[in-house]
C-alpha cells in the first residue's frame, strides 16, 4: 500500500460511533414480546487523543532532527505509547511522517482560509492583499509551531513522502491561488504568466516562513519592524510586479505569447 493510500486509510478517526438497530416486535416469536433497543455507545476520545499525541510528538522530533534521524522507538518513548499504536493510527513510520508533513503545511496555510478569501466579493487586488497578510501573520507571528521547521527539512532534503505532501496538501491550495492570480492578471489559469506570478508572490512568503528568524533578524534587523509594514510593502511590491505582467501579456502585445 502506498503512503497516499495509507493516509486515506489510517487517518480516519480512531474510534467510530457504534450502534445497533432496534429489535422489532414479532408475534411469531414467543420470547420477543418486548421491544428492546441497544443504545449507541458514546464515542471514546482516548483514541483520537492518542493519535494527536503521536502526531504532535513526531512533528516536534522531525522538526528538531529531520526525518532520517528519528526512529519509531524514539517517537513512542517520548509520546509514552508503543509501536502498535503508531501502526494502528498511521500504518507505519513513513505514513506517520506523511501525516506530519500534511499537518505542517496546514500550519503554514489552511485550505479553508484560502476558500474564504476566494469566495469573497472583494476585487482581486484586495484578495491578494488578504492572501499575503495571511501568510505574513502565520510566518512572523509569535508562538510558531514545529511545522515550519519540518517543511524546511523537507525542502532541503526531500523524502519519499514529498509526493504525498504535494498531492494531498500543496496542489489543492495552489489551484485556489492560481485562480486568484489569474483574476489579478485577467489571464487564463493555465497561462505561464499566471503560474510565474504565483511563484513570485508565494515564494518570498515561504522563505520568510522557513528561514531561521534569528538569522533573518541578524541579517536584516528592520525586516519585521513593524510587521504590518512588511505586509504592506510586500503587497505593494507584488501588485506592482503583477501589474507589469498584466500589461506585458495582454492580447495583442508583442510578448503576450511568451
C-alpha positions as a Markdown table, in Angstrom:
| # | Residue | x | y | z |
|---|---|---|---|---|
| 1 | Unk | 0.0 | 0.0 | 0.0 |
| 2 | Unk | 1.4 | 3.4 | -1.0 |
| 3 | Unk | 1.9 | 6.2 | 1.5 |
| 4 | Unk | -1.0 | 8.2 | 0.0 |
| 5 | Unk | -3.4 | 5.2 | 0.4 |
| 6 | Unk | -2.2 | 4.7 | 3.9 |
| 7 | Unk | -3.0 | 8.2 | 4.8 |
| 8 | Unk | -6.5 | 7.8 | 3.5 |
| 9 | Unk | -6.9 | 4.5 | 5.3 |
| 10 | Unk | -5.4 | 5.3 | 8.7 |
| 11 | Unk | -6.2 | 9.0 | 9.0 |
| 12 | Unk | -9.8 | 8.2 | 9.7 |
| 13 | Unk | -11.0 | 8.8 | 13.3 |
| 14 | Unk | -9.6 | 6.1 | 15.5 |
| 15 | Unk | -12.9 | 5.1 | 17.0 |
| 16 | Unk | -16.3 | 5.5 | 15.5 |
| 17 | Unk | -19.8 | 5.6 | 17.0 |
| 18 | Unk | -21.0 | 2.1 | 17.3 |
| 19 | Unk | -24.8 | 1.4 | 17.3 |
| 20 | Unk | -27.3 | -1.4 | 16.5 |
| 21 | Unk | -30.7 | -1.3 | 15.1 |
| 22 | Unk | -33.7 | -1.8 | 17.5 |
| 23 | Unk | -35.2 | -5.3 | 17.6 |
| 24 | Unk | -38.8 | -5.0 | 16.4 |
| 25 | Unk | -41.7 | -7.0 | 18.0 |
| 26 | Unk | -42.6 | -10.2 | 16.1 |
| 27 | Unk | -45.7 | -12.0 | 17.2 |
| 28 | Unk | -44.3 | -15.3 | 15.8 |
| 29 | Unk | -41.5 | -15.2 | 18.4 |
| 30 | Unk | -42.7 | -16.0 | 21.9 |
| 31 | Unk | -39.6 | -14.5 | 23.5 |
| 32 | Unk | -39.8 | -11.2 | 21.7 |
| 33 | Unk | -42.8 | -9.8 | 23.5 |
| 34 | Unk | -40.9 | -6.7 | 24.5 |
| 35 | Unk | -39.3 | -4.2 | 22.2 |
| 36 | Unk | -35.7 | -3.7 | 23.0 |
| 37 | Unk | -33.2 | -1.1 | 21.9 |
| 38 | Unk | -29.5 | -1.2 | 22.3 |
| 39 | Unk | -28.2 | 2.3 | 23.0 |
| 40 | Unk | -25.3 | 3.5 | 20.8 |
| 41 | Unk | -22.1 | 3.6 | 22.6 |
| 42 | Unk | -20.6 | 7.0 | 23.3 |
| 43 | Unk | -17.6 | 7.7 | 21.1 |
| 44 | Unk | -14.3 | 7.4 | 23.0 |
| 45 | Unk | -11.9 | 10.3 | 22.9 |
| 46 | Unk | -8.8 | 8.4 | 24.0 |
| 47 | Unk | -8.1 | 7.0 | 20.5 |
| 48 | Unk | -8.2 | 10.4 | 18.9 |
| 49 | Unk | -6.1 | 11.9 | 21.7 |
| 50 | Unk | -3.5 | 9.1 | 21.3 |
| 51 | Unk | -3.3 | 9.8 | 17.6 |
| 52 | Unk | -2.9 | 13.5 | 18.1 |
| 53 | Unk | -0.2 | 12.9 | 20.8 |
| 54 | Unk | 1.7 | 10.7 | 18.4 |
| 55 | Unk | 1.4 | 13.2 | 15.6 |
| 56 | Unk | 2.5 | 16.2 | 17.7 |
| 57 | Unk | 5.4 | 14.3 | 19.2 |
| 58 | Unk | 6.6 | 13.1 | 15.9 |
| 59 | Unk | 6.3 | 16.6 | 14.4 |
| 60 | Unk | 8.4 | 18.1 | 17.2 |
| 61 | Unk | 11.1 | 15.4 | 16.8 |
| 62 | Unk | 11.1 | 15.6 | 13.0 |
| 63 | Unk | 11.4 | 19.4 | 13.3 |
| 64 | Unk | 14.4 | 19.1 | 15.6 |
| 65 | Unk | 16.3 | 16.3 | 13.9 |
| 66 | Unk | 14.9 | 15.7 | 10.4 |
| 67 | Unk | 13.1 | 12.6 | 9.2 |
| 68 | Unk | 16.2 | 10.4 | 8.7 |
| 69 | Unk | 17.4 | 10.8 | 12.3 |
| 70 | Unk | 14.2 | 10.0 | 14.2 |
| 71 | Unk | 13.2 | 6.4 | 14.9 |
| 72 | Unk | 9.8 | 4.9 | 15.7 |
| 73 | Unk | 11.2 | 3.8 | 19.0 |
| 74 | Unk | 12.1 | 7.3 | 20.0 |
| 75 | Unk | 8.7 | 8.7 | 19.0 |
| 76 | Unk | 7.0 | 6.1 | 21.1 |
| 77 | Unk | 9.2 | 6.7 | 24.1 |
| 78 | Unk | 8.5 | 10.5 | 24.0 |
| 79 | Unk | 4.8 | 10.1 | 23.3 |
| 80 | Unk | 4.5 | 7.4 | 26.0 |
| 81 | Unk | 3.0 | 4.9 | 23.6 |
| 82 | Unk | 4.1 | 1.9 | 21.6 |
| 83 | Unk | 4.8 | 0.9 | 18.0 |
| 84 | Unk | 1.4 | -0.9 | 17.8 |
| 85 | Unk | -0.4 | 2.4 | 18.4 |
| 86 | Unk | 1.7 | 4.1 | 15.7 |
| 87 | Unk | 0.8 | 1.3 | 13.3 |
| 88 | Unk | -2.8 | 1.3 | 14.3 |
| 89 | Unk | -3.3 | 5.0 | 13.7 |
| 90 | Unk | -0.9 | 5.6 | 10.8 |
| 91 | Unk | 0.2 | 2.3 | 9.3 |
| 92 | Unk | 3.9 | 2.7 | 9.7 |
| 93 | Unk | 6.6 | 5.3 | 10.2 |
| 94 | Unk | 6.5 | 6.5 | 6.6 |
| 95 | Unk | 2.8 | 7.2 | 6.7 |
| 96 | Unk | 3.2 | 8.9 | 10.1 |
| 97 | Unk | 5.7 | 11.2 | 8.5 |
| 98 | Unk | 3.4 | 11.9 | 5.6 |
| 99 | Unk | 0.7 | 12.9 | 8.1 |
| 100 | Unk | 3.2 | 15.2 | 9.9 |
| 101 | Unk | 4.1 | 16.9 | 6.6 |
| 102 | Unk | 0.4 | 17.5 | 5.8 |
| 103 | Unk | -0.2 | 18.9 | 9.3 |
| 104 | Unk | 3.0 | 21.1 | 8.9 |
| 105 | Unk | 1.6 | 22.5 | 5.7 |
| 106 | Unk | -1.7 | 23.3 | 7.3 |
| 107 | Unk | 0.2 | 25.3 | 10.0 |
| 108 | Unk | 1.5 | 27.4 | 7.1 |
| 109 | Unk | -1.8 | 27.9 | 5.3 |
| 110 | Unk | -5.1 | 26.0 | 5.5 |
| 111 | Unk | -7.4 | 25.2 | 2.6 |
| 112 | Unk | -10.4 | 26.8 | 4.4 |
| 113 | Unk | -8.5 | 30.1 | 4.8 |
| 114 | Unk | -7.9 | 30.2 | 1.0 |
| 115 | Unk | -11.5 | 29.2 | 0.3 |
| 116 | Unk | -12.7 | 32.1 | 2.4 |
| 117 | Unk | -10.6 | 34.6 | 0.5 |
| 118 | Unk | -11.6 | 33.2 | -2.8 |
| 119 | Unk | -15.3 | 33.3 | -2.1 |
| 120 | Unk | -15.4 | 37.0 | -1.0 |
| 121 | Unk | -16.9 | 39.6 | -3.3 |
| 122 | Unk | -13.8 | 41.8 | -2.9 |
| 123 | Unk | -11.8 | 42.9 | -6.0 |
| 124 | Unk | -8.9 | 40.5 | -7.0 |
| 125 | Unk | -6.3 | 43.0 | -5.7 |
| 126 | Unk | -7.9 | 43.1 | -2.3 |
| 127 | Unk | -8.0 | 39.3 | -2.2 |
| 128 | Unk | -4.3 | 39.3 | -2.9 |
| 129 | Unk | -3.7 | 41.6 | 0.0 |
| 130 | Unk | -5.7 | 39.3 | 2.2 |
| 131 | Unk | -3.6 | 36.3 | 1.0 |
| 132 | Unk | -0.2 | 38.0 | 1.7 |
| 133 | Unk | -1.4 | 39.2 | 5.0 |
| 134 | Unk | -2.5 | 35.7 | 5.9 |
| 135 | Unk | 1.0 | 34.3 | 5.0 |
| 136 | Unk | 2.8 | 37.1 | 6.9 |
| 137 | Unk | 0.7 | 36.7 | 10.0 |
| 138 | Unk | 1.4 | 33.0 | 10.1 |
| 139 | Unk | 5.1 | 33.2 | 9.4 |
| 140 | Unk | 6.2 | 36.1 | 11.6 |
| 141 | Unk | 3.7 | 35.8 | 14.4 |
| 142 | Unk | 4.6 | 34.7 | 17.9 |
| 143 | Unk | 4.2 | 31.1 | 19.1 |
| 144 | Unk | 5.2 | 29.4 | 15.9 |
| 145 | Unk | 4.8 | 25.7 | 16.0 |
| 146 | Unk | 7.0 | 22.9 | 14.7 |
| 147 | Unk | 5.5 | 22.8 | 11.2 |
| 148 | Unk | 7.8 | 25.4 | 9.6 |
| 149 | Unk | 11.0 | 23.5 | 10.7 |
| 150 | Unk | 9.6 | 20.2 | 9.3 |
| 151 | Unk | 8.9 | 21.9 | 6.0 |
| 152 | Unk | 12.4 | 23.4 | 5.9 |
| 153 | Unk | 14.0 | 20.0 | 6.5 |
| 154 | Unk | 11.8 | 18.5 | 3.7 |
| 155 | Unk | 12.7 | 21.3 | 1.2 |
| 156 | Unk | 16.4 | 20.9 | 1.9 |
| 157 | Unk | 16.3 | 17.1 | 1.8 |
| 158 | Unk | 13.2 | 15.7 | 0.1 |
| 159 | Unk | 11.9 | 12.4 | 1.4 |
| 160 | Unk | 9.9 | 9.6 | -0.2 |
| 161 | Unk | 6.8 | 11.3 | 1.2 |
| 162 | Unk | 7.2 | 14.5 | -0.8 |
| 163 | Unk | 4.8 | 13.3 | -3.4 |
| 164 | Unk | 2.1 | 12.6 | -0.8 |
| 165 | Unk | 2.6 | 16.1 | 0.6 |
| 166 | Unk | 2.3 | 17.6 | -2.9 |
| 167 | Unk | -0.9 | 15.7 | -3.8 |
| 168 | Unk | -2.7 | 15.9 | -0.5 |
| 169 | Unk | -1.8 | 19.4 | 0.8 |
| 170 | Unk | 0.0 | 21.5 | -1.8 |
| 171 | Unk | -1.8 | 21.1 | -5.1 |
| 172 | Unk | -5.4 | 21.8 | -3.7 |
| 173 | Unk | -4.2 | 25.1 | -2.3 |
| 174 | Unk | -2.2 | 26.0 | -5.4 |
| 175 | Unk | -5.3 | 25.6 | -7.5 |
| 176 | Unk | -7.1 | 28.2 | -5.5 |
| 177 | Unk | -4.2 | 30.6 | -5.5 |
| 178 | Unk | -3.7 | 30.2 | -9.3 |
| 179 | Unk | -7.3 | 31.3 | -9.8 |
| 180 | Unk | -6.7 | 34.4 | -7.6 |
| 181 | Unk | -3.6 | 35.4 | -9.6 |
| 182 | Unk | -5.4 | 34.7 | -12.9 |
| 183 | Unk | -8.1 | 37.2 | -11.8 |
| 184 | Unk | -5.5 | 39.8 | -11.0 |
| 185 | Unk | -3.8 | 39.4 | -14.4 |
| 186 | Unk | -7.0 | 38.8 | -16.3 |
| 187 | Unk | -5.5 | 35.8 | -17.9 |
| 188 | Unk | -6.4 | 32.1 | -18.1 |
| 189 | Unk | -5.2 | 30.0 | -15.0 |
| 190 | Unk | -3.0 | 27.8 | -17.3 |
| 191 | Unk | -1.2 | 30.8 | -18.7 |
| 192 | Unk | 2.6 | 30.7 | -18.0 |
| 193 | Unk | 2.5 | 34.3 | -16.6 |
| 194 | Unk | -0.2 | 33.3 | -14.1 |
| 195 | Unk | 1.9 | 30.4 | -12.7 |
| 196 | Unk | 5.1 | 32.6 | -12.7 |
| 197 | Unk | 3.2 | 35.3 | -10.9 |
| 198 | Unk | 2.0 | 32.9 | -8.2 |
| 199 | Unk | 5.6 | 31.8 | -7.7 |
| 200 | Unk | 6.8 | 35.4 | -7.4 |
| 201 | Unk | 4.1 | 36.1 | -4.8 |
| 202 | Unk | 4.3 | 33.0 | -2.7 |
| 203 | Unk | 8.0 | 32.1 | -2.7 |
| 204 | Unk | 9.0 | 35.2 | -0.6 |
| 205 | Unk | 6.3 | 34.2 | 1.9 |
| 206 | Unk | 7.6 | 30.6 | 2.1 |
| 207 | Unk | 11.2 | 31.9 | 2.5 |
| 208 | Unk | 10.0 | 34.1 | 5.5 |
| 209 | Unk | 8.3 | 31.0 | 6.9 |
| 210 | Unk | 11.1 | 28.5 | 6.8 |
| 211 | Unk | 14.2 | 30.7 | 7.3 |
| 212 | Unk | 15.6 | 30.9 | 10.8 |
| 213 | Unk | 14.2 | 34.0 | 12.4 |
| 214 | Unk | 17.4 | 34.6 | 14.4 |
| 215 | Unk | 19.5 | 34.7 | 11.2 |
| 216 | Unk | 17.0 | 36.9 | 9.4 |
| 217 | Unk | 17.0 | 39.3 | 12.3 |
| 218 | Unk | 20.7 | 39.5 | 12.3 |
| 219 | Unk | 21.0 | 39.9 | 8.5 |
| 220 | Unk | 18.0 | 42.2 | 8.1 |
| 221 | Unk | 17.3 | 43.7 | 11.6 |
| 222 | Unk | 14.5 | 46.0 | 10.4 |
| 223 | Unk | 12.7 | 43.4 | 8.2 |
| 224 | Unk | 9.9 | 42.7 | 10.7 |
| 225 | Unk | 9.7 | 46.2 | 12.2 |
| 226 | Unk | 6.8 | 46.7 | 12.2 |
| 227 | Unk | 5.0 | 43.5 | 10.9 |
| 228 | Unk | 2.2 | 45.4 | 9.2 |
| 229 | Unk | 4.9 | 47.4 | 7.3 |
| 230 | Unk | 6.3 | 44.2 | 5.9 |
| 231 | Unk | 2.8 | 43.1 | 4.8 |
| 232 | Unk | 2.1 | 46.4 | 3.1 |
| 233 | Unk | 5.4 | 46.7 | 1.4 |
| 234 | Unk | 5.3 | 43.1 | 0.2 |
| 235 | Unk | 1.8 | 43.5 | -1.1 |
| 236 | Unk | 2.6 | 46.7 | -3.0 |
| 237 | Unk | 5.7 | 45.0 | -4.4 |
| 238 | Unk | 3.6 | 42.0 | -5.6 |
| 239 | Unk | 0.8 | 44.2 | -7.1 |
| 240 | Unk | 3.3 | 46.3 | -9.0 |
| 241 | Unk | 5.0 | 43.3 | -10.4 |
| 242 | Unk | 1.7 | 41.7 | -11.4 |
| 243 | Unk | 0.6 | 44.9 | -13.0 |
| 244 | Unk | 3.7 | 44.8 | -15.2 |
| 245 | Unk | 3.0 | 41.2 | -16.1 |
| 246 | Unk | -0.6 | 42.0 | -16.9 |
| 247 | Unk | 0.4 | 44.8 | -19.3 |
| 248 | Unk | 3.1 | 42.7 | -20.9 |
| 249 | Unk | 0.8 | 39.7 | -21.5 |
| 250 | Unk | -2.4 | 41.5 | -22.7 |
| 251 | Unk | -3.6 | 40.1 | -26.1 |
| 252 | Unk | -2.0 | 41.9 | -29.0 |
| 253 | Unk | 1.2 | 42.9 | -27.3 |
| 254 | Unk | 4.4 | 41.6 | -28.9 |
| 255 | Unk | 5.4 | 39.5 | -25.9 |
| 256 | Unk | 1.9 | 38.2 | -25.0 |
| 257 | Unk | 2.6 | 34.7 | -26.2 |
| 258 | Unk | 5.7 | 34.1 | -24.1 |
